[in-house]
Amino acid sequence: MTVQEIKESIATLELCREALEQQGDHIGAASTSMTIIGYKNLLRKVEGKDNV
């Protein structure tokens, strides 16, 4: 995945999370939040900002 694709995926997932929260699906929203965290960690690694 390119940096741009990762950023687009994060944006899409954030919209999905908001929609899930509005529908009252808090478990789905929480799961989506965890996926977003994973994508943000991936983005940091791809951009070279993760020194782990």
Coordinates of N, CA and C in Angstrom, one line a residue:
M1 N 0.8 -1.2 0.0 CA 0.0 0.0 0.0 C 0.9 1.2 0.0
T2 N 0.4 2.2 -0.7 CA 1.1 3.5 -0.7 C 0.7 4.3 0.5
V3 N 1.4 5.4 0.8 CA 1.0 6.3 1.9 C -0.4 6.9 1.6
Q4 N -0.6 7.3 0.4 CA -1.9 7.8 0.0 C -3.0 6.8 0.2
E5 N -2.8 5.6 -0.2 CA -3.8 4.6 0.0 C -4.1 4.3 1.5
I6 N -3.1 4.3 2.3 CA -3.3 4.2 3.7 C -4.1 5.3 4.3
K7 N -3.8 6.6 3.9 CA -4.5 7.7 4.4 C -5.9 7.7 3.9
E8 N -6.2 7.3 2.7 CA -7.6 7.2 2.2 C -8.3 6.1 3.0
S9 N -7.7 5.0 3.3 CA -8.3 3.9 4.1 C -8.7 4.4 5.5
I10 N -7.8 5.2 6.1 CA -8.1 5.7 7.4 C -9.3 6.6 7.4
A11 N -9.3 7.5 6.4 CA -10.5 8.4 6.2 C -11.8 7.7 6.0
T12 N -11.7 6.6 5.2 CA -12.9 5.8 5.0 C -13.4 5.1 6.3
L13 N -12.4 4.6 7.0 CA -12.7 3.9 8.2 C -13.3 4.8 9.3
E14 N -12.8 6.1 9.3 CA -13.3 7.0 10.3 C -14.8 7.4 10.0
L15 N -15.1 7.4 8.7 CA -16.5 7.7 8.3 C -17.4 6.5 8.7
C16 N -16.9 5.3 8.5 CA -17.6 4.1 8.9 C -17.8 4.0 10.4
R17 N -16.8 4.4 11.1 CA -16.9 4.4 12.6 C -18.0 5.4 13.0
E18 N -18.0 6.6 12.5 CA -19.1 7.6 12.8 C -20.4 7.0 12.5
A19 N -20.6 6.4 11.3 CA -21.9 5.8 10.9 C -22.3 4.7 11.9
L20 N -21.4 3.9 12.3 CA -21.7 2.8 13.2 C -22.2 3.4 14.6
E21 N -21.5 4.4 15.0 CA -21.8 5.1 16.3 C -23.2 5.7 16.2
Q22 N -23.5 6.3 15.1 CA -24.9 6.9 14.9 C -26.0 5.9 14.9
Q23 N -25.6 4.7 14.4 CA -26.6 3.6 14.4 C -26.7 2.9 15.7
G24 N -25.9 3.2 16.7 CA -25.9 2.6 18.0 C -25.1 1.3 18.1
D25 N -24.3 1.0 17.1 CA -23.4 -0.2 17.1 C -22.1 0.2 17.7
H26 N -22.1 0.2 19.0 CA -20.8 0.6 19.7 C -19.7 -0.4 19.6
I27 N -20.1 -1.7 19.5 CA -19.1 -2.7 19.4 C -18.4 -2.6 18.0
G28 N -19.2 -2.4 17.0 CA -18.7 -2.3 15.6 C -17.8 -1.0 15.5
A29 N -18.2 0.1 16.2 CA -17.5 1.3 16.2 C -16.1 1.1 16.9
A30 N -16.2 0.3 18.0 CA -14.9 0.1 18.7 C -14.0 -0.8 17.9
S31 N -14.5 -1.8 17.3 CA -13.7 -2.6 16.4 C -13.1 -1.8 15.3
T32 N -13.9 -0.9 14.7 CA -13.4 -0.1 13.6 C -12.3 0.8 14.1
S33 N -12.4 1.3 15.4 CA -11.4 2.2 16.0 C -10.1 1.4 16.1
M34 N -10.2 0.2 16.5 CA -8.9 -0.6 16.6 C -8.3 -0.8 15.2
T35 N -9.1 -1.0 14.2 CA -8.5 -1.1 12.8 C -7.9 0.2 12.4
I36 N -8.5 1.4 12.8 CA -7.9 2.7 12.5 C -6.5 2.8 13.2
I37 N -6.5 2.4 14.4 CA -5.2 2.5 15.1 C -4.1 1.7 14.4
G38 N -4.5 0.5 13.9 CA -3.6 -0.4 13.2 C -3.1 0.3 11.9
Y39 N -4.0 0.9 11.2 CA -3.6 1.6 10.0 C -2.7 2.8 10.3
K40 N -3.0 3.5 11.4 CA -2.2 4.7 11.7 C -0.8 4.2 12.1
N41 N -0.7 3.1 12.8 CA 0.7 2.5 13.1 C 1.4 2.1 11.8
L42 N 0.7 1.5 10.9 CA 1.3 1.2 9.6 C 1.8 2.4 8.9
L43 N 1.0 3.5 8.9 CA 1.3 4.7 8.2 C 2.6 5.3 8.9
R44 N 2.7 5.3 10.2 CA 3.9 5.7 10.8 C 5.2 4.9 10.4
K45 N 5.0 3.6 10.3 CA 6.1 2.8 9.9 C 6.5 3.1 8.4
V46 N 5.5 3.2 7.6 CA 5.8 3.5 6.1 C 6.4 4.8 5.9
E47 N 6.0 5.8 6.7 CA 6.6 7.1 6.6 C 7.9 7.3 7.3
G48 N 8.3 6.2 8.0 CA 9.6 6.2 8.7 C 9.6 7.0 10.0
K49 N 8.4 7.2 10.6 CA 8.4 7.9 11.8 C 8.3 7.0 13.1
D50 N 8.4 5.7 12.9 CA 8.3 4.8 14.0 C 9.7 4.2 14.2
N51 N 10.3 4.5 15.3 CA 11.7 4.1 15.5 C 11.8 2.8 16.3
V52 N 10.7 2.0 16.3 CA 10.7 0.8 17.1 C 11.5 -0.3 16.4

